[in-house]
Amino acid sequence: MSNNAPPPVSTPPTRQAGRRTTVVIVDDDDAVRTSLVRLLKVIGYEAKGYAAGETFLADLAGAPADCVILDLLMPGMEGDRVLARMRDVWAGVPVIFITGTDEPGIQERLEAAGGCTCLIKPVDPRRLVEVIRAVVG
């Protein structure tokens, strides 16, 4: 999008007829995770949050999400390690990294790990929705 207008929200996003697009958020920051889940539900996505990479990985047996938003820096298992393990089960699911660090080379590191893109916190909700829509089709 070339302007700052919010994406249209009149029709819920869909992956298949009768099923809404599912987005998983993995972030140890309760406020970030909760606000992203709420935002995505309000605009028509199914959204589920996890406070830790290990908890998310333990729940991979269910139907895969259409997109995963994954925090890079978390206690325990960091996001790039979570992604590597996730790929064993959900190989083609797009991953959008979010992080509070803007260190040089971070975008390249995360793309090399298999992420679609990396957004720096605080994440602009319009930009996040734009990226989600771009990666889920």
Coordinates of N, CA, C and O in Angstrom, one line a residue:
M1 N 0.8 -1.2 0.0 CA 0.0 0.0 0.0 C 0.9 1.2 0.0 O 1.8 1.3 0.8
S2 N 0.5 2.2 -0.8 CA 1.3 3.4 -0.9 C 0.8 4.5 0.1 O 1.5 5.4 0.3
N3 N -0.4 4.3 0.7 CA -0.8 5.4 1.6 C -0.9 4.8 3.0 O -0.7 3.6 3.2
N4 N -1.3 5.6 3.9 CA -1.4 5.2 5.3 C -2.8 4.8 5.7 O -3.0 4.6 6.9
A5 N -3.7 4.7 4.8 CA -5.0 4.3 5.2 C -5.1 2.8 5.6 O -4.3 2.0 5.1
P6 N -5.9 2.5 6.6 CA -6.0 1.2 7.1 C -6.5 0.3 6.0 O -7.3 0.7 5.1
P7 N -6.1 -1.0 6.0 CA -6.7 -1.9 5.0 C -8.2 -2.1 5.1 O -8.7 -1.9 6.2
P8 N -8.9 -2.3 4.0 CA -10.3 -2.5 4.1 C -10.6 -3.7 5.0 O -9.9 -4.7 5.0
V9 N -11.7 -3.6 5.8 CA -12.0 -4.7 6.7 C -13.5 -5.1 6.6 O -14.0 -5.8 7.4
S10 N -14.1 -4.8 5.4 CA -15.5 -5.1 5.3 C -15.8 -6.6 5.1 O -16.8 -7.0 5.4
T11 N -14.9 -7.3 4.5 CA -15.1 -8.7 4.3 C -14.0 -9.5 5.0 O -12.8 -9.1 4.9
P12 N -14.3 -10.5 5.8 CA -13.3 -11.3 6.5 C -12.4 -12.0 5.5 O -12.8 -12.4 4.4
P13 N -11.1 -12.0 5.8 CA -10.1 -12.7 4.9 C -10.4 -14.2 5.0 O -10.8 -14.8 6.0
T14 N -10.3 -14.9 3.8 CA -10.6 -16.4 3.8 C -9.4 -17.1 3.1 O -8.8 -16.5 2.2
R15 N -9.2 -18.3 3.5 CA -8.2 -19.2 2.8 C -9.0 -20.2 1.9 O -8.6 -20.5 0.9
Q16 N -10.1 -20.7 2.4 CA -10.9 -21.7 1.7 C -12.3 -21.3 2.0 O -12.6 -20.6 3.0
A17 N -13.2 -21.6 1.1 CA -14.6 -21.3 1.4 C -15.1 -21.8 2.7 O -14.8 -23.0 3.1
G18 N -15.7 -21.0 3.5 CA -16.2 -21.4 4.8 C -15.2 -21.4 5.9 O -15.5 -21.6 7.1
R19 N -13.9 -21.1 5.7 CA -12.9 -21.1 6.7 C -12.1 -19.8 6.7 O -11.6 -19.4 5.7
R20 N -12.1 -19.1 7.9 CA -11.3 -17.9 8.0 C -9.8 -18.2 8.1 O -9.4 -19.2 8.6
T21 N -9.0 -17.2 7.6 CA -7.6 -17.3 7.7 C -7.2 -17.3 9.2 O -7.7 -16.6 10.0
T22 N -6.3 -18.2 9.5 CA -5.8 -18.4 10.9 C -4.4 -17.9 11.1 O -3.5 -18.3 10.3
V23 N -4.2 -17.0 12.1 CA -2.9 -16.5 12.4 C -2.6 -16.8 13.8 O -3.4 -16.6 14.7
V24 N -1.3 -17.3 14.0 CA -0.8 -17.6 15.3 C 0.2 -16.5 15.7 O 1.0 -16.2 14.9
I25 N 0.1 -16.1 16.9 CA 1.1 -15.1 17.5 C 1.8 -15.7 18.6 O 1.2 -16.2 19.6
V26 N 3.2 -15.8 18.5 CA 4.0 -16.3 19.5 C 4.9 -15.2 20.1 O 5.8 -14.7 19.4
D27 N 4.6 -14.7 21.3 CA 5.3 -13.6 21.8 C 5.2 -13.7 23.4 O 4.1 -13.8 23.9
D28 N 6.3 -13.5 24.0 CA 6.3 -13.6 25.5 C 5.8 -12.4 26.2 O 5.4 -12.4 27.4
D29 N 5.6 -11.3 25.5 CA 5.1 -10.0 26.0 C 3.6 -10.1 26.0 O 2.9 -10.1 24.9
D30 N 2.9 -10.2 27.2 CA 1.5 -10.4 27.2 C 0.7 -9.3 26.5 O -0.2 -9.5 25.8
A31 N 1.2 -8.0 26.7 CA 0.5 -6.9 26.1 C 0.5 -7.0 24.6 O -0.5 -6.7 23.9
V32 N 1.7 -7.3 24.0 CA 1.8 -7.4 22.6 C 1.0 -8.5 22.0 O 0.2 -8.3 21.1
R33 N 1.1 -9.7 22.6 CA 0.4 -10.9 22.2 C -1.1 -10.6 22.2 O -1.8 -10.9 21.2
T34 N -1.6 -10.1 23.3 CA -3.0 -9.9 23.5 C -3.6 -8.9 22.6 O -4.6 -9.1 21.9
S35 N -2.8 -7.8 22.4 CA -3.3 -6.8 21.5 C -3.3 -7.2 20.0 O -4.3 -6.9 19.3
L36 N -2.3 -8.0 19.6 CA -2.3 -8.5 18.2 C -3.5 -9.5 18.0 O -4.1 -9.5 17.0
V37 N -3.7 -10.4 19.0 CA -4.8 -11.4 18.9 C -6.1 -10.6 18.7 O -6.9 -10.9 17.8
R38 N -6.3 -9.6 19.5 CA -7.6 -8.8 19.5 C -7.7 -8.1 18.1 O -8.8 -8.1 17.5
L39 N -6.6 -7.4 17.7 CA -6.7 -6.7 16.4 C -7.1 -7.7 15.3 O -7.9 -7.4 14.5
L40 N -6.4 -8.8 15.2 CA -6.7 -9.8 14.1 C -8.1 -10.3 14.2 O -8.7 -10.5 13.1
K41 N -8.6 -10.6 15.3 CA -10.0 -11.0 15.5 C -11.0 -10.0 15.0 O -12.0 -10.3 14.3
V42 N -10.7 -8.7 15.4 CA -11.6 -7.6 15.0 C -11.7 -7.5 13.5 O -12.8 -7.2 13.0
I43 N -10.7 -7.7 12.8 CA -10.7 -7.6 11.3 C -11.1 -8.9 10.6 O -11.0 -8.9 9.4
G44 N -11.4 -9.9 11.3 CA -11.9 -11.1 10.7 C -11.1 -12.3 10.6 O -11.4 -13.3 10.0
Y45 N -9.9 -12.3 11.2 CA -9.0 -13.5 11.2 C -9.4 -14.3 12.4 O -9.8 -13.8 13.5
E46 N -9.1 -15.6 12.3 CA -9.0 -16.5 13.5 C -7.6 -16.2 14.1 O -6.6 -16.1 13.3
A47 N -7.5 -16.0 15.4 CA -6.1 -15.7 15.9 C -6.0 -16.4 17.3 O -6.9 -16.5 18.0
K48 N -4.8 -16.9 17.5 CA -4.5 -17.6 18.7 C -3.1 -17.2 19.2 O -2.2 -17.1 18.3
G49 N -2.9 -17.0 20.5 CA -1.6 -16.6 21.0 C -1.0 -17.6 21.9 O -1.6 -18.4 22.5
Y50 N 0.4 -17.6 21.8 CA 1.2 -18.4 22.7 C 2.2 -17.5 23.4 O 2.8 -16.7 22.7
A51 N 2.5 -17.8 24.7 CA 3.4 -17.0 25.4 C 4.9 -17.5 25.3 O 5.8 -16.8 25.7
A52 N 5.1 -18.7 24.7 CA 6.4 -19.3 24.6 C 6.5 -20.2 23.4 O 5.5 -20.8 23.0
G53 N 7.7 -20.2 22.8 CA 7.9 -21.0 21.6 C 7.7 -22.5 21.9 O 7.1 -23.2 21.1
E54 N 8.1 -22.9 23.1 CA 7.9 -24.3 23.5 C 6.5 -24.7 23.6 O 6.1 -25.8 23.1
T55 N 5.6 -23.8 24.1 CA 4.2 -24.1 24.2 C 3.6 -24.2 22.8 O 2.8 -25.1 22.5
F56 N 4.0 -23.3 21.9 CA 3.5 -23.3 20.5 C 3.9 -24.6 19.9 O 3.1 -25.3 19.2
L57 N 5.2 -25.0 20.0 CA 5.6 -26.2 19.3 C 4.9 -27.5 19.8 O 4.7 -28.4 19.1
A58 N 4.6 -27.5 21.1 CA 3.9 -28.6 21.7 C 2.5 -28.8 21.1 O 1.9 -29.8 21.2
D59 N 1.9 -27.7 20.5 CA 0.6 -27.7 20.0 C 0.5 -27.8 18.5 O -0.5 -27.5 17.9
L60 N 1.6 -28.2 17.8 CA 1.6 -28.2 16.4 C 0.8 -29.3 15.7 O 0.7 -29.3 14.5
A61 N 0.4 -30.3 16.5 CA -0.3 -31.4 15.9 C -1.6 -31.1 15.2 O -2.1 -31.8 14.4
G62 N -2.2 -30.0 15.6 CA -3.5 -29.5 15.1 C -3.3 -29.0 13.6 O -2.2 -29.1 13.1
A63 N -4.4 -28.6 13.1 CA -4.4 -28.0 11.7 C -3.4 -26.8 11.7 O -3.4 -26.0 12.6
P64 N -2.6 -26.7 10.6 CA -1.7 -25.6 10.6 C -2.3 -24.3 10.4 O -3.4 -24.2 9.9
A65 N -1.7 -23.3 10.9 CA -2.1 -21.9 10.7 C -1.8 -21.5 9.3 O -1.0 -22.1 8.6
D66 N -2.4 -20.4 8.9 CA -2.1 -19.8 7.5 C -0.9 -18.9 7.6 O -0.3 -18.6 6.6
C67 N -0.6 -18.4 8.8 CA 0.5 -17.5 9.0 C 0.9 -17.5 10.5 O 0.0 -17.7 11.4
V68 N 2.2 -17.3 10.8 CA 2.7 -17.3 12.2 C 3.4 -15.9 12.4 O 4.3 -15.6 11.5
I69 N 3.1 -15.2 13.4 CA 3.8 -14.0 13.8 C 4.7 -14.4 15.0 O 4.1 -14.9 16.0
L70 N 6.0 -14.3 14.9 CA 6.9 -14.9 15.8 C 7.9 -13.9 16.3 O 8.6 -13.3 15.6
D71 N 7.9 -13.7 17.7 CA 8.8 -12.8 18.3 C 10.2 -13.4 18.2 O 10.4 -14.7 18.4
L72 N 11.2 -12.6 18.0 CA 12.6 -13.2 17.9 C 13.2 -13.4 19.2 O 13.7 -14.5 19.5
L73 N 13.1 -12.5 20.1 CA 13.8 -12.6 21.4 C 12.8 -13.0 22.5 O 12.0 -12.1 23.0
M74 N 12.9 -14.2 22.9 CA 12.0 -14.7 24.0 C 12.8 -15.6 24.9 O 13.8 -16.2 24.5
P75 N 12.5 -15.6 26.2 CA 13.2 -16.5 27.1 C 13.0 -18.0 26.6 O 12.0 -18.3 26.0
G76 N 14.0 -18.8 27.0 CA 13.9 -20.2 26.5 C 14.4 -20.3 25.1 O 15.5 -20.0 24.8
M77 N 13.4 -20.6 24.2 CA 13.8 -20.8 22.8 C 13.5 -19.5 22.0 O 12.4 -19.0 22.0
E78 N 14.5 -19.0 21.4 CA 14.3 -17.8 20.6 C 13.6 -18.1 19.3 O 13.5 -19.3 18.8
G79 N 13.0 -17.1 18.6 CA 12.2 -17.3 17.5 C 12.8 -18.0 16.3 O 12.1 -18.8 15.7
D80 N 14.0 -17.8 16.0 CA 14.6 -18.5 14.9 C 14.7 -20.0 15.1 O 14.6 -20.8 14.2
R81 N 15.0 -20.3 16.4 CA 15.0 -21.8 16.7 C 13.6 -22.4 16.7 O 13.4 -23.5 16.3
V82 N 12.6 -21.6 17.1 CA 11.2 -22.1 17.1 C 10.9 -22.3 15.6 O 10.3 -23.3 15.3
L83 N 11.2 -21.4 14.7 CA 10.9 -21.5 13.3 C 11.6 -22.8 12.7 O 10.9 -23.6 12.0
A84 N 12.8 -23.1 13.1 CA 13.5 -24.3 12.6 C 12.7 -25.5 13.0 O 12.6 -26.4 12.2
R85 N 12.3 -25.6 14.2 CA 11.5 -26.8 14.7 C 10.1 -26.8 14.1 O 9.6 -27.9 13.7
M86 N 9.5 -25.6 13.9 CA 8.2 -25.6 13.3 C 8.2 -26.1 11.9 O 7.3 -26.8 11.5
R87 N 9.2 -25.8 11.1 CA 9.3 -26.2 9.7 C 9.3 -27.8 9.6 O 8.9 -28.2 8.5
D88 N 9.6 -28.5 10.6 CA 9.5 -30.0 10.5 C 8.1 -30.4 10.4 O 7.8 -31.5 9.9
V89 N 7.1 -29.6 10.9 CA 5.7 -30.0 10.8 C 4.9 -29.1 9.9 O 4.1 -29.6 9.1
W90 N 5.1 -27.8 9.9 CA 4.4 -26.9 9.1 C 5.4 -26.2 8.1 O 5.8 -25.1 8.2
A91 N 5.8 -27.0 7.1 CA 6.9 -26.6 6.2 C 6.6 -25.3 5.4 O 7.4 -24.4 5.3
G92 N 5.4 -25.1 4.9 CA 5.1 -24.0 4.0 C 4.4 -22.8 4.6 O 4.1 -21.9 3.9
V93 N 4.2 -22.8 5.9 CA 3.5 -21.7 6.6 C 4.4 -20.5 6.7 O 5.5 -20.5 7.2
P94 N 3.9 -19.3 6.2 CA 4.7 -18.1 6.2 C 4.9 -17.6 7.7 O 4.0 -17.7 8.5
V95 N 6.1 -17.1 7.9 CA 6.4 -16.6 9.3 C 6.8 -15.1 9.1 O 7.7 -14.8 8.3
I96 N 6.2 -14.3 10.0 CA 6.5 -12.9 10.1 C 7.2 -12.7 11.4 O 6.6 -13.0 12.5
F97 N 8.4 -12.3 11.5 CA 9.1 -12.0 12.7 C 8.8 -10.6 13.2 O 8.6 -9.7 12.4
I98 N 8.7 -10.5 14.5 CA 8.6 -9.2 15.2 C 9.7 -9.2 16.2 O 10.0 -10.2 16.9
T99 N 10.3 -8.0 16.4 CA 11.3 -7.9 17.4 C 11.5 -6.5 17.9 O 11.2 -5.5 17.2
G100 N 12.0 -6.3 19.1 CA 12.3 -5.0 19.6 C 13.7 -4.6 19.3 O 14.1 -3.5 19.6
T101 N 14.5 -5.4 18.7 CA 15.9 -5.0 18.3 C 16.0 -4.7 16.9 O 15.3 -5.3 16.0
D102 N 16.7 -3.6 16.6 CA 16.9 -3.2 15.2 C 18.4 -3.2 14.9 O 19.0 -2.3 14.3
E103 N 19.1 -4.3 15.3 CA 20.5 -4.5 15.1 C 20.8 -4.6 13.6 O 20.0 -5.1 12.8
P104 N 22.0 -4.2 13.2 CA 22.3 -4.3 11.7 C 22.3 -5.8 11.3 O 22.7 -6.7 12.1
G105 N 21.7 -6.1 10.2 CA 21.7 -7.4 9.6 C 20.6 -8.3 10.1 O 20.5 -9.4 9.7
I106 N 19.7 -7.8 11.0 CA 18.6 -8.6 11.5 C 17.7 -9.1 10.5 O 17.3 -10.2 10.5
Q107 N 17.3 -8.2 9.5 CA 16.4 -8.6 8.5 C 17.0 -9.8 7.7 O 16.3 -10.8 7.4
E108 N 18.2 -9.7 7.3 CA 18.9 -10.7 6.5 C 19.0 -12.0 7.3 O 18.8 -13.1 6.8
R109 N 19.3 -11.9 8.6 CA 19.4 -13.1 9.5 C 18.1 -13.8 9.5 O 18.0 -15.1 9.4
L110 N 17.0 -13.1 9.7 CA 15.7 -13.8 9.8 C 15.2 -14.3 8.5 O 14.5 -15.3 8.4
E111 N 15.4 -13.6 7.4 CA 15.1 -14.1 6.1 C 15.8 -15.4 5.8 O 15.3 -16.3 5.2
A112 N 17.1 -15.4 6.2 CA 17.9 -16.6 6.0 C 17.4 -17.8 6.8 O 17.5 -18.9 6.4
A113 N 16.8 -17.5 8.0 CA 16.2 -18.5 8.8 C 14.9 -19.0 8.2 O 14.3 -20.0 8.7
G114 N 14.3 -18.3 7.3 CA 13.1 -18.7 6.6 C 11.9 -17.8 6.9 O 10.8 -18.2 6.6
G115 N 12.1 -16.7 7.5 CA 11.0 -15.7 7.8 C 10.7 -14.9 6.5 O 11.6 -14.7 5.7
C116 N 9.5 -14.5 6.4 CA 9.1 -13.7 5.2 C 9.6 -12.3 5.3 O 10.0 -11.7 4.4
T117 N 9.5 -11.7 6.5 CA 9.9 -10.4 6.8 C 10.1 -10.2 8.3 O 9.7 -11.1 9.1
C118 N 10.6 -9.1 8.7 CA 10.8 -8.7 10.1 C 10.3 -7.3 10.3 O 10.7 -6.4 9.7
L119 N 9.4 -7.2 11.3 CA 8.8 -5.9 11.7 C 9.4 -5.5 13.0 O 9.5 -6.4 13.9
I120 N 9.8 -4.2 13.2 CA 10.3 -3.8 14.5 C 9.2 -3.3 15.4 O 8.3 -2.5 14.9
K121 N 9.3 -3.7 16.6 CA 8.3 -3.2 17.6 C 8.6 -1.8 18.0 O 9.8 -1.4 18.1
P122 N 7.6 -1.0 18.3 CA 6.2 -1.3 18.3 C 5.8 -1.5 16.8 O 6.1 -0.6 16.0
V123 N 5.0 -2.5 16.6 CA 4.6 -2.9 15.2 C 3.4 -2.0 14.9 O 2.5 -1.8 15.6
D124 N 3.5 -1.4 13.7 CA 2.4 -0.6 13.1 C 1.3 -1.6 12.7 O 1.5 -2.4 11.8
P125 N 0.1 -1.5 13.3 CA -0.9 -2.5 13.0 C -1.3 -2.5 11.5 O -1.5 -3.6 10.9
R126 N -1.3 -1.4 10.9 CA -1.6 -1.3 9.4 C -0.6 -2.1 8.6 O -0.9 -2.8 7.7
R127 N 0.6 -1.9 9.0 CA 1.7 -2.5 8.2 C 1.7 -4.0 8.5 O 1.9 -4.8 7.5
L128 N 1.4 -4.4 9.7 CA 1.3 -5.9 10.0 C 0.2 -6.5 9.2 O 0.4 -7.6 8.6
V129 N -1.0 -5.9 9.1 CA -2.1 -6.5 8.4 C -1.7 -6.5 6.9 O -2.0 -7.5 6.2
E130 N -1.1 -5.5 6.4 CA -0.6 -5.4 5.0 C 0.3 -6.6 4.7 O 0.1 -7.3 3.7
V131 N 1.2 -6.9 5.6 CA 2.2 -8.0 5.4 C 1.5 -9.3 5.5 O 1.7 -10.2 4.7
I132 N 0.6 -9.5 6.4 CA -0.2 -10.7 6.6 C -1.0 -11.0 5.3 O -0.9 -12.1 4.7
R133 N -1.6 -10.0 4.8 CA -2.4 -10.2 3.6 C -1.5 -10.5 2.4 O -1.9 -11.3 1.5
A134 N -0.3 -10.0 2.3 CA 0.6 -10.2 1.2 C 1.1 -11.7 1.3 O 1.2 -12.3 0.2
V135 N 1.3 -12.2 2.5 CA 1.9 -13.6 2.6 C 0.8 -14.7 2.5 O 1.2 -15.8 2.2
V136 N -0.4 -14.4 2.9 CA -1.4 -15.5 2.9 C -2.2 -15.5 1.6 O -3.0 -16.3 1.3
G137 N -2.0 -14.5 0.8 CA -2.7 -14.4 -0.5 C -4.1 -13.8 -0.5 O -4.7 -13.3 0.3

